[in-house]
mmCIF file of C-alpha atoms in Angstrom:
data_model
loop_
_atom_site.group_PDB
_atom_site.id
_atom_site.type_symbol
_atom_site.label_atom_id
_atom_site.label_comp_id
_atom_site.label_asym_id
_atom_site.label_seq_id
_atom_site.Cartn_x
_atom_site.Cartn_y
_atom_site.Cartn_z
ATOM 1 C CA VAL T 270 20.825 51.898 35.069
ATOM 2 C CA ARG T 271 19.806 55.164 33.478
ATOM 3 C CA LYS T 272 17.301 57.086 35.567
ATOM 4 C CA ARG T 273 13.998 57.669 33.798
ATOM 5 C CA ARG T 274 13.043 61.265 33.143
ATOM 6 C CA ARG T 275 9.921 62.583 34.805
ATOM 7 C CA ALA T 276 6.963 64.030 32.922
ATOM 8 C CA ALA T 277 3.707 65.765 33.787
ATOM 9 C CA LEU T 278 0.635 64.615 31.871
ATOM 10 C CA ILE T 279 -2.185 67.071 31.206
ATOM 11 C CA LEU T 280 -5.233 65.175 30.004
ATOM 12 C CA PRO T 281 -8.134 66.572 27.967
ATOM 13 C CA ASP T 282 -11.141 67.351 30.135
ATOM 14 C CA TYR T 283 -13.385 64.782 28.468
ATOM 15 C CA ALA T 284 -10.997 61.911 29.399
ATOM 16 C CA VAL T 285 -11.506 62.332 33.146
ATOM 17 C CA ARG T 286 -14.576 62.718 35.352
ATOM 18 C CA VAL T 287 -13.929 65.536 37.826
ATOM 19 C CA THR T 288 -16.322 66.487 40.594
ATOM 20 C CA VAL T 289 -16.397 68.311 43.919
ATOM 21 C CA LEU T 290 -17.620 66.184 46.829
ATOM 22 C CA ASP T 291 -18.767 67.879 50.027
ATOM 23 C CA PHE T 292 -18.235 66.291 53.452
ATOM 24 C CA GLU T 293 -19.437 67.587 56.790
ATOM 25 C CA ASP T 294 -16.404 65.864 58.292
ATOM 26 C CA PHE T 295 -13.429 64.239 56.568
ATOM 27 C CA PRO T 296 -11.073 61.723 58.209
ATOM 28 C CA ALA T 297 -7.393 62.554 58.683
ATOM 29 C CA ASP T 298 -6.182 59.071 57.738
ATOM 30 C CA ALA T 299 -5.224 58.843 54.041
ATOM 31 C CA LYS T 300 -6.583 55.302 53.586
ATOM 32 C CA GLU T 301 -9.900 56.239 55.129
ATOM 33 C CA GLN T 302 -10.065 59.314 52.903
ATOM 34 C CA ALA T 303 -9.455 57.246 49.749
ATOM 35 C CA SER T 304 -12.056 54.669 50.762
ATOM 36 C CA LEU T 305 -14.664 57.345 51.469
ATOM 37 C CA VAL T 306 -14.022 59.162 48.175
ATOM 38 C CA ARG T 307 -14.275 55.935 46.172
ATOM 39 C CA PHE T 308 -17.539 55.069 47.955
ATOM 40 C CA ARG T 309 -19.042 58.431 46.997
ATOM 41 C CA LEU T 310 -17.843 58.150 43.413
ATOM 42 C CA LYS T 311 -19.486 54.746 42.958
ATOM 43 C CA ARG T 312 -22.846 56.477 43.133
ATOM 44 C CA SER T 313 -22.052 59.052 40.456
ATOM 45 C CA VAL T 314 -19.924 57.531 37.666
ATOM 46 C CA PRO T 315 -21.166 55.114 34.960
ATOM 47 C CA PHE T 316 -18.082 52.874 35.057
ATOM 48 C CA ASP T 317 -16.286 50.589 37.510
ATOM 49 C CA VAL T 318 -14.563 52.616 40.223
ATOM 50 C CA ASP T 319 -12.442 49.678 41.377
ATOM 51 C CA SER T 320 -10.723 49.425 37.978
ATOM 52 C CA SER T 321 -10.142 53.174 37.757
ATOM 53 C CA ALA T 322 -7.459 55.587 38.866
ATOM 54 C CA VAL T 323 -8.709 58.020 41.502
ATOM 55 C CA GLY T 324 -7.040 61.199 42.692
ATOM 56 C CA PHE T 325 -8.413 63.681 45.188
ATOM 57 C CA GLN T 326 -7.502 66.883 46.989
ATOM 58 C CA PRO T 327 -9.241 68.047 50.193
ATOM 59 C CA GLN T 328 -10.014 71.765 50.430
ATOM 60 C CA ARG T 329 -10.619 73.042 53.934
ATOM 61 C CA ASP T 330 -13.414 75.473 54.678
ATOM 62 C CA SER T 331 -11.992 78.983 54.430
ATOM 63 C CA ALA T 332 -14.198 79.929 57.390
ATOM 64 C CA GLY T 333 -12.396 77.402 59.587
ATOM 65 C CA GLY T 334 -15.307 74.976 59.957
ATOM 66 C CA LYS T 335 -15.276 71.186 59.674
ATOM 67 C CA ARG T 336 -16.851 71.142 56.208
ATOM 68 C CA VAL T 337 -14.483 69.890 53.519
ATOM 69 C CA ASP T 338 -14.898 70.168 49.751
ATOM 70 C CA VAL T 339 -12.880 67.436 48.053
ATOM 71 C CA VAL T 340 -11.897 67.712 44.394
ATOM 72 C CA ALA T 341 -11.995 64.168 43.020
ATOM 73 C CA ALA T 342 -10.832 62.996 39.597
ATOM 74 C CA ILE T 343 -11.449 59.512 38.235
ATOM 75 C CA ALA T 344 -10.562 57.800 34.954
ATOM 76 C CA PRO T 345 -10.630 54.129 33.885
ATOM 77 C CA LEU T 346 -7.135 52.616 34.052
ATOM 78 C CA GLU T 347 -7.301 51.527 30.415
ATOM 79 C CA ILE T 348 -7.952 55.115 29.285
ATOM 80 C CA LEU T 349 -5.137 56.468 31.435
ATOM 81 C CA ALA T 350 -2.748 53.796 30.139
ATOM 82 C CA ARG T 351 -3.351 54.895 26.543
ATOM 83 C CA TYR T 352 -2.290 58.446 27.320
ATOM 84 C CA GLU T 353 0.724 57.361 29.377
ATOM 85 C CA ALA T 354 1.998 54.793 26.843
ATOM 86 C CA PRO T 355 3.842 57.217 24.491
ATOM 87 C CA PHE T 356 5.681 58.753 27.462
ATOM 88 C CA ARG T 357 6.720 55.351 28.801
ATOM 89 C CA LEU T 358 7.977 54.293 25.366
ATOM 90 C CA ALA T 359 10.034 57.483 25.213
ATOM 91 C CA GLY T 360 11.609 56.670 28.582
ATOM 92 C CA PHE T 361 9.595 59.043 30.755
ATOM 93 C CA HIS T 362 8.052 58.340 34.137
ATOM 94 C CA VAL T 363 4.645 60.021 34.365
ATOM 95 C CA GLY T 364 4.450 61.462 37.857
ATOM 96 C CA TRP T 365 1.937 64.303 37.986
ATOM 97 C CA VAL T 366 -1.357 63.760 36.131
ATOM 98 C CA THR T 367 -4.135 66.332 35.895
ATOM 99 C CA THR T 368 -6.692 67.727 33.449
ATOM 100 C CA SER T 369 -6.505 70.824 31.302
ATOM 101 C CA THR T 370 -9.087 72.765 33.298
ATOM 102 C CA LEU T 371 -7.703 71.775 36.712
ATOM 103 C CA ALA T 372 -4.243 72.938 35.632
ATOM 104 C CA ALA T 373 -5.674 76.148 34.155
ATOM 105 C CA LEU T 374 -7.211 77.022 37.533
ATOM 106 C CA GLU T 375 -3.733 78.183 38.575
ATOM 107 C CA LEU T 376 -4.438 81.209 36.361
ATOM 108 C CA VAL T 377 -7.702 82.094 38.138
ATOM 109 C CA PRO T 378 -7.366 84.754 40.883
ATOM 110 C CA ALA T 379 -7.613 83.327 44.396
ATOM 111 C CA ALA T 380 -9.505 86.336 45.726
ATOM 112 C CA GLY T 381 -13.268 86.651 45.425
ATOM 113 C CA LEU T 382 -15.683 84.588 43.347
ATOM 114 C CA ASN T 383 -14.673 83.817 39.766
ATOM 115 C CA VAL T 384 -16.082 81.608 37.018
ATOM 116 C CA LEU T 385 -13.929 80.024 34.307
ATOM 117 C CA ALA T 386 -15.383 78.992 30.938
ATOM 118 C CA LYS T 387 -12.992 77.125 28.632
ATOM 119 C CA LEU T 388 -13.951 75.786 25.217
ATOM 120 C CA THR T 389 -11.781 73.142 23.558
ATOM 121 C CA GLY T 390 -13.272 71.718 20.399
ATOM 122 C CA ARG T 391 -16.867 70.843 21.263
ATOM 123 C CA VAL T 392 -16.207 70.512 25.007
ATOM 124 C CA LEU T 393 -17.172 73.423 27.254
ATOM 125 C CA SER T 394 -15.607 73.210 30.723
ATOM 126 C CA LEU T 395 -16.934 75.387 33.546
ATOM 127 C CA ALA T 396 -15.459 75.969 36.991
ATOM 128 C CA VAL T 397 -16.521 78.090 39.967
ATOM 129 C CA VAL T 398 -13.734 79.208 42.317
ATOM 130 C CA HIS T 399 -14.517 80.944 45.625
ATOM 131 C CA HIS T 400 -11.554 82.395 47.525
ATOM 132 C CA GLY T 401 -9.242 79.868 45.929
ATOM 133 C CA VAL T 402 -11.533 76.899 46.657
ATOM 134 C CA LEU T 403 -13.017 74.996 43.713
ATOM 135 C CA LYS T 404 -16.771 74.713 44.308
ATOM 136 C CA LEU T 405 -18.087 73.403 41.000
ATOM 137 C CA VAL T 406 -16.575 71.878 37.864
ATOM 138 C CA ARG T 407 -18.313 70.344 34.876
ATOM 139 C CA SER T 408 -17.656 69.567 31.226
ATOM 140 C CA ILE T 409 -20.365 69.562 28.559
ATOM 141 C CA GLU T 410 -20.200 68.428 24.945
ATOM 142 C CA LEU T 411 -21.906 71.104 22.875
ATOM 143 C CA SER T 412 -24.297 70.234 20.076
ATOM 144 C CA GLY T 413 -23.272 73.385 18.209
ATOM 145 C CA PHE T 414 -21.000 76.382 18.532
ATOM 146 C CA THR T 415 -23.559 79.132 19.048
ATOM 147 C CA GLY T 416 -23.190 81.835 21.652
ATOM 148 C CA GLU T 417 -26.749 81.148 22.759
ATOM 149 C CA GLU T 418 -25.897 77.539 23.654
ATOM 150 C CA VAL T 419 -22.848 78.622 25.666
ATOM 151 C CA VAL T 420 -24.936 81.230 27.499
ATOM 152 C CA GLY T 421 -27.558 78.556 28.175
ATOM 153 C CA HIS T 422 -24.971 76.548 30.130
ATOM 154 C CA LEU T 423 -23.470 79.587 31.827
ATOM 155 C CA PHE T 424 -26.791 80.812 33.248
ATOM 156 C CA PRO T 425 -27.282 77.903 35.700
ATOM 157 C CA THR T 426 -23.595 78.002 36.620
ATOM 158 C CA LEU T 427 -23.788 81.671 37.583
ATOM 159 C CA ALA T 428 -27.114 81.045 39.358
ATOM 160 C CA TYR T 429 -25.462 78.283 41.416
ATOM 161 C CA ALA T 430 -22.668 80.664 42.406
ATOM 162 C CA GLU T 431 -25.097 83.320 43.600
ATOM 163 C CA ASP T 432 -27.562 80.953 45.308
ATOM 164 C CA GLN T 433 -25.133 78.573 47.005
ATOM 165 C CA LEU T 434 -22.296 80.962 47.782
ATOM 166 C CA SER T 435 -24.364 84.105 48.429
ATOM 167 C CA ALA T 436 -22.069 86.205 46.271
ATOM 168 C CA SER T 437 -21.979 87.591 42.763
ATOM 169 C CA PRO T 438 -19.087 86.513 40.537
ATOM 170 C CA GLY T 439 -16.434 89.188 40.253
ATOM 171 C CA SER T 440 -15.576 88.028 36.753
ATOM 172 C CA LEU T 441 -16.251 85.478 34.071
ATOM 173 C CA LEU T 442 -12.882 84.372 32.686
ATOM 174 C CA VAL T 443 -13.056 82.876 29.210
ATOM 175 C CA CYS T 444 -10.628 80.816 27.153
ATOM 176 C CA GLY T 445 -11.147 79.481 23.656
ATOM 177 C CA LEU T 446 -14.377 81.405 23.226
ATOM 178 C CA ALA T 447 -15.019 84.102 20.678
ATOM 179 C CA SER T 448 -15.635 86.325 23.706
ATOM 180 C CA ALA T 449 -11.868 86.872 23.821
ATOM 181 C CA THR T 450 -12.653 89.649 21.323
ATOM 182 C CA HIS T 451 -13.979 92.937 22.648
ATOM 183 C CA GLU T 452 -17.261 92.847 20.705
ATOM 184 C CA SER T 453 -18.180 89.330 21.775
ATOM 185 C CA GLY T 454 -17.178 90.100 25.345
ATOM 186 C CA VAL T 455 -19.579 93.019 25.428
ATOM 187 C CA TRP T 456 -22.352 90.764 24.088
ATOM 188 C CA LEU T 457 -21.675 88.137 26.781
ATOM 189 C CA GLU T 458 -21.736 90.786 29.492
ATOM 190 C CA SER T 459 -25.073 92.072 28.226
ATOM 191 C CA GLN T 460 -26.535 88.556 28.270
ATOM 192 C CA LEU T 461 -25.185 87.469 31.647
ATOM 193 C CA GLY T 462 -24.759 90.692 33.595
ATOM 194 C CA VAL T 463 -21.234 89.819 34.736
ATOM 195 C CA ARG T 464 -17.865 91.303 33.822
ATOM 196 C CA THR T 465 -16.151 89.202 31.173
ATOM 197 C CA ALA T 466 -12.404 89.007 30.587
ATOM 198 C CA ALA T 467 -10.030 86.721 28.728
ATOM 199 C CA LEU T 468 -8.037 84.297 30.856
ATOM 200 C CA SER T 469 -4.458 85.542 31.041
ATOM 201 C CA SER T 470 -1.045 84.449 32.269
ATOM 202 C CA ARG T 471 2.461 85.860 32.600
ATOM 203 C CA PHE T 472 3.332 83.881 29.465
ATOM 204 C CA GLY T 473 0.645 85.554 27.357
ATOM 205 C CA GLN T 474 -3.001 84.840 26.627
ATOM 206 C CA PRO T 475 -3.762 81.104 26.907
ATOM 207 C CA GLY T 476 -5.564 79.305 24.121
ATOM 208 C CA PRO T 477 -7.764 76.208 24.372
ATOM 209 C CA MET T 478 -4.824 73.887 23.649
ATOM 210 C CA ASN T 479 -2.262 75.371 26.031
ATOM 211 C CA ALA T 480 -4.228 76.807 28.972
ATOM 212 C CA GLY T 481 -3.411 73.753 31.066
ATOM 213 C CA LEU T 482 0.276 73.974 30.183
ATOM 214 C CA MET T 483 0.424 77.659 31.143
ATOM 215 C CA GLY T 484 -1.343 76.863 34.398
ATOM 216 C CA TYR T 485 1.155 74.088 35.119
ATOM 217 C CA LEU T 486 4.078 76.455 34.466
ATOM 218 C CA GLU T 487 2.462 78.885 36.895
ATOM 219 C CA LYS T 488 2.242 76.089 39.475
ATOM 220 C CA LEU T 489 5.960 75.374 39.108
ATOM 221 C CA LYS T 490 6.686 78.667 40.891
ATOM 222 C CA GLU T 491 5.199 77.126 44.050
ATOM 223 C CA ILE T 492 7.238 73.919 43.884
#
Protein backbone atom coordinates (compact mmCIF):
# COMPACT_ATOMS: atom_id res chain seq x y z
CA VAL A 1 0.00 0.00 0.00
CA ARG A 2 1.42 3.34 -1.03
CA LYS A 3 2.04 5.63 1.92
CA ARG A 4 0.04 8.85 1.78
CA ARG A 5 2.02 12.06 1.56
CA ARG A 6 1.70 14.52 4.41
CA ALA A 7 0.52 18.10 3.99
CA ALA A 8 0.20 21.18 6.18
CA LEU A 9 -3.02 23.16 5.82
CA ILE A 10 -2.99 26.91 6.43
CA LEU A 11 -6.56 28.16 6.71
CA PRO A 12 -7.78 31.72 6.14
CA ASP A 13 -8.30 33.58 9.40
CA TYR A 14 -12.04 33.99 8.92
CA ALA A 15 -12.56 30.18 8.75
CA VAL A 16 -11.43 29.58 12.33
CA ARG A 17 -12.27 31.22 15.65
CA VAL A 18 -9.02 31.81 17.55
CA THR A 19 -8.87 33.17 21.08
CA VAL A 20 -6.55 33.33 24.07
CA LEU A 21 -8.01 31.83 27.25
CA ASP A 22 -6.45 32.68 30.61
CA PHE A 23 -6.33 30.17 33.47
CA GLU A 24 -5.06 30.75 36.98
CA ASP A 25 -4.16 27.06 37.02
CA PHE A 26 -4.18 24.53 34.19
CA PRO A 27 -4.23 20.74 34.66
CA ALA A 28 -1.33 18.60 33.46
CA ASP A 29 -3.54 15.81 32.13
CA ALA A 30 -4.25 16.21 28.39
CA LYS A 31 -7.86 14.98 28.62
CA GLU A 32 -8.62 17.36 31.45
CA GLN A 33 -7.04 20.20 29.49
CA ALA A 34 -9.19 19.46 26.41
CA SER A 35 -12.36 19.24 28.50
CA LEU A 36 -11.63 22.54 30.24
CA VAL A 37 -10.85 24.36 26.98
CA ARG A 38 -14.04 23.08 25.33
CA PHE A 39 -16.07 24.17 28.38
CA ARG A 40 -14.67 27.70 28.13
CA LEU A 41 -15.25 27.86 24.39
CA LYS A 42 -18.92 26.92 24.75
CA ARG A 43 -19.50 30.29 26.36
CA SER A 44 -17.88 32.30 23.57
CA VAL A 45 -18.62 30.76 20.15
CA PRO A 46 -21.98 30.91 18.30
CA PHE A 47 -21.86 27.31 17.06
CA ASP A 48 -21.82 23.79 18.51
CA VAL A 49 -18.48 23.05 20.16
CA ASP A 50 -19.14 19.31 20.31
CA SER A 51 -19.34 19.07 16.50
CA SER A 52 -16.22 21.18 16.00
CA ALA A 53 -12.50 20.56 15.78
CA VAL A 54 -10.61 22.14 18.67
CA GLY A 55 -6.87 22.68 18.96
CA PHE A 56 -5.05 24.43 21.77
CA GLN A 57 -1.56 25.30 22.94
CA PRO A 58 -0.74 26.21 26.57
CA GLN A 59 1.70 29.09 27.07
CA ARG A 60 3.35 29.19 30.47
CA ASP A 61 3.79 32.45 32.33
CA SER A 62 7.21 33.84 31.43
CA ALA A 63 7.52 35.01 35.05
CA GLY A 64 7.30 31.41 36.27
CA GLY A 65 3.88 31.71 37.91
CA LYS A 66 0.94 29.31 37.69
CA ARG A 67 -1.04 31.49 35.27
CA VAL A 68 -1.40 29.92 31.83
CA ASP A 69 -2.55 31.61 28.63
CA VAL A 70 -3.95 29.00 26.25
CA VAL A 71 -4.25 29.70 22.53
CA ALA A 72 -7.40 27.90 21.39
CA ALA A 73 -8.63 27.46 17.82
CA ILE A 74 -12.03 26.05 16.91
CA ALA A 75 -13.78 25.40 13.60
CA PRO A 76 -16.92 23.40 12.72
CA LEU A 77 -15.99 19.96 11.36
CA GLU A 78 -17.99 20.55 8.18
CA ILE A 79 -15.98 23.70 7.40
CA LEU A 80 -12.68 21.95 8.08
CA ALA A 81 -13.71 19.00 5.90
CA ARG A 82 -14.29 21.30 2.92
CA TYR A 83 -10.75 22.63 3.10
CA GLU A 84 -9.21 19.19 3.64
CA ALA A 85 -11.17 17.47 0.84
CA PRO A 86 -8.95 18.55 -2.12
CA PHE A 87 -5.84 17.32 -0.28
CA ARG A 88 -7.42 13.96 0.52
CA LEU A 89 -8.51 13.52 -3.11
CA ALA A 90 -4.94 14.24 -4.19
CA GLY A 91 -3.65 11.54 -1.84
CA PHE A 92 -2.38 13.75 0.96
CA HIS A 93 -2.81 13.26 4.69
CA VAL A 94 -3.44 16.61 6.36
CA GLY A 95 -1.43 16.55 9.57
CA TRP A 96 -0.70 20.08 10.75
CA VAL A 97 -3.57 22.59 10.53
CA THR A 98 -3.30 26.24 11.51
CA THR A 99 -4.45 29.70 10.41
CA SER A 100 -2.63 32.29 8.36
CA THR A 101 -2.06 34.67 11.26
CA LEU A 102 -1.00 31.97 13.73
CA ALA A 103 1.57 30.71 11.23
CA ALA A 104 2.74 34.26 10.49
CA LEU A 105 3.51 34.78 14.18
CA GLU A 106 6.71 32.82 13.58
CA LEU A 107 7.95 35.99 11.86
CA VAL A 108 7.25 38.23 14.87
CA PRO A 109 10.27 38.84 17.15
CA ALA A 110 10.08 36.93 20.44
CA ALA A 111 11.66 39.76 22.42
CA GLY A 112 9.62 42.64 23.80
CA LEU A 113 6.04 43.63 23.02
CA ASN A 114 4.99 43.60 19.37
CA VAL A 115 1.68 44.02 17.55
CA LEU A 116 0.93 42.39 14.19
CA ALA A 117 -1.70 43.81 11.82
CA LYS A 118 -2.40 41.71 8.73
CA LEU A 119 -4.99 42.60 6.10
CA THR A 120 -6.22 39.93 3.69
CA GLY A 121 -9.10 41.05 1.53
CA ARG A 122 -11.60 42.67 3.89
CA VAL A 123 -10.36 40.78 6.97
CA LEU A 124 -8.05 42.61 9.37
CA SER A 125 -6.27 40.27 11.80
CA LEU A 126 -4.56 41.68 14.89
CA ALA A 127 -2.24 39.93 17.33
CA VAL A 128 -0.37 41.07 20.44
CA VAL A 129 2.79 39.12 21.32
CA HIS A 130 4.63 39.71 24.61
CA HIS A 131 8.01 38.01 24.99
CA GLY A 132 6.97 35.30 22.58
CA VAL A 133 3.60 34.70 24.28
CA LEU A 134 0.42 35.43 22.31
CA LYS A 135 -1.80 37.63 24.50
CA LEU A 136 -4.53 38.75 22.12
CA VAL A 137 -5.74 37.74 18.66
CA ARG A 138 -8.79 38.91 16.76
CA SER A 139 -10.08 39.14 13.21
CA ILE A 140 -12.44 41.86 12.00
CA GLU A 141 -14.28 42.18 8.70
CA LEU A 142 -13.85 45.77 7.55
CA SER A 143 -16.72 47.75 6.10
CA GLY A 144 -14.29 49.71 3.93
CA PHE A 145 -10.60 50.00 3.18
CA THR A 146 -9.85 53.37 4.73
CA GLY A 147 -6.82 54.04 6.87
CA GLU A 148 -9.08 55.67 9.44
CA GLU A 149 -11.05 52.44 9.92
CA VAL A 150 -7.87 50.40 10.37
CA VAL A 151 -6.56 52.94 12.90
CA GLY A 152 -9.91 52.77 14.69
CA HIS A 153 -9.36 49.06 15.34
CA LEU A 154 -5.68 49.45 16.16
CA PHE A 155 -6.26 52.07 18.88
CA PRO A 156 -8.02 49.71 21.34
CA THR A 157 -5.54 46.95 20.55
CA LEU A 158 -2.58 49.16 21.45
CA ALA A 159 -4.46 50.45 24.51
CA TYR A 160 -4.99 46.85 25.67
CA ALA A 161 -1.27 46.17 25.30
CA GLU A 162 -0.31 49.17 27.40
CA ASP A 163 -3.03 48.76 30.05
CA GLN A 164 -2.93 45.00 30.54
CA LEU A 165 0.76 44.36 29.96
CA SER A 166 2.14 47.61 31.41
CA ALA A 167 4.42 48.11 28.43
CA SER A 168 4.49 50.09 25.22
CA PRO A 169 4.70 48.13 21.97
CA GLY A 170 8.18 48.15 20.51
CA SER A 171 6.77 47.94 17.01
CA LEU A 172 3.65 47.61 14.93
CA LEU A 173 4.36 45.04 12.22
CA VAL A 174 2.09 45.31 9.19
CA CYS A 175 1.33 42.97 6.31
CA GLY A 176 -1.02 43.60 3.41
CA LEU A 177 -1.56 47.20 4.42
CA ALA A 178 -0.64 50.23 2.37
CA SER A 179 1.58 51.11 5.34
CA ALA A 180 4.22 48.85 3.78
CA THR A 181 5.13 52.01 1.84
CA HIS A 182 7.25 54.63 3.57
CA GLU A 183 4.70 57.45 3.26
CA SER A 184 1.82 55.44 4.68
CA GLY A 185 4.04 54.10 7.43
CA VAL A 186 4.88 57.62 8.52
CA TRP A 187 1.16 58.49 8.57
CA LEU A 188 0.36 55.44 10.73
CA GLU A 189 3.14 56.32 13.15
CA SER A 190 1.80 59.86 13.46
CA GLN A 191 -1.70 58.56 14.19
CA LEU A 192 -0.75 55.82 16.65
CA GLY A 193 2.52 57.00 18.17
CA VAL A 194 4.24 53.64 17.66
CA ARG A 195 7.06 52.60 15.33
CA THR A 196 5.67 50.91 12.23
CA ALA A 197 7.53 48.41 10.06
CA ALA A 198 6.62 45.90 7.38
CA LEU A 199 6.57 42.26 8.45
CA SER A 200 9.65 40.56 7.03
CA SER A 201 11.16 37.11 6.65
CA ARG A 202 14.37 35.51 5.38
CA PHE A 203 12.45 34.65 2.21
CA GLY A 204 11.53 38.27 1.48
CA GLN A 205 8.66 40.54 2.43
CA PRO A 206 5.46 38.53 3.07
CA GLY A 207 2.23 39.50 1.38
CA PRO A 208 -1.32 38.91 2.62
CA MET A 209 -1.59 35.62 0.71
CA ASN A 210 1.73 34.06 1.70
CA ALA A 211 2.54 35.38 5.19
CA GLY A 212 1.32 32.15 6.75
CA LEU A 213 3.37 30.06 4.33
CA MET A 214 6.53 32.04 5.08
CA GLY A 215 5.87 31.68 8.79
CA TYR A 216 5.43 27.92 8.38
CA LEU A 217 8.72 27.67 6.48
CA GLU A 218 10.35 29.57 9.34
CA LYS A 219 8.86 27.06 11.79
CA LEU A 220 10.37 24.17 9.84
CA LYS A 221 13.82 25.24 11.07
CA GLU A 222 12.72 24.23 14.59
CA ILE A 223 11.42 20.79 13.59
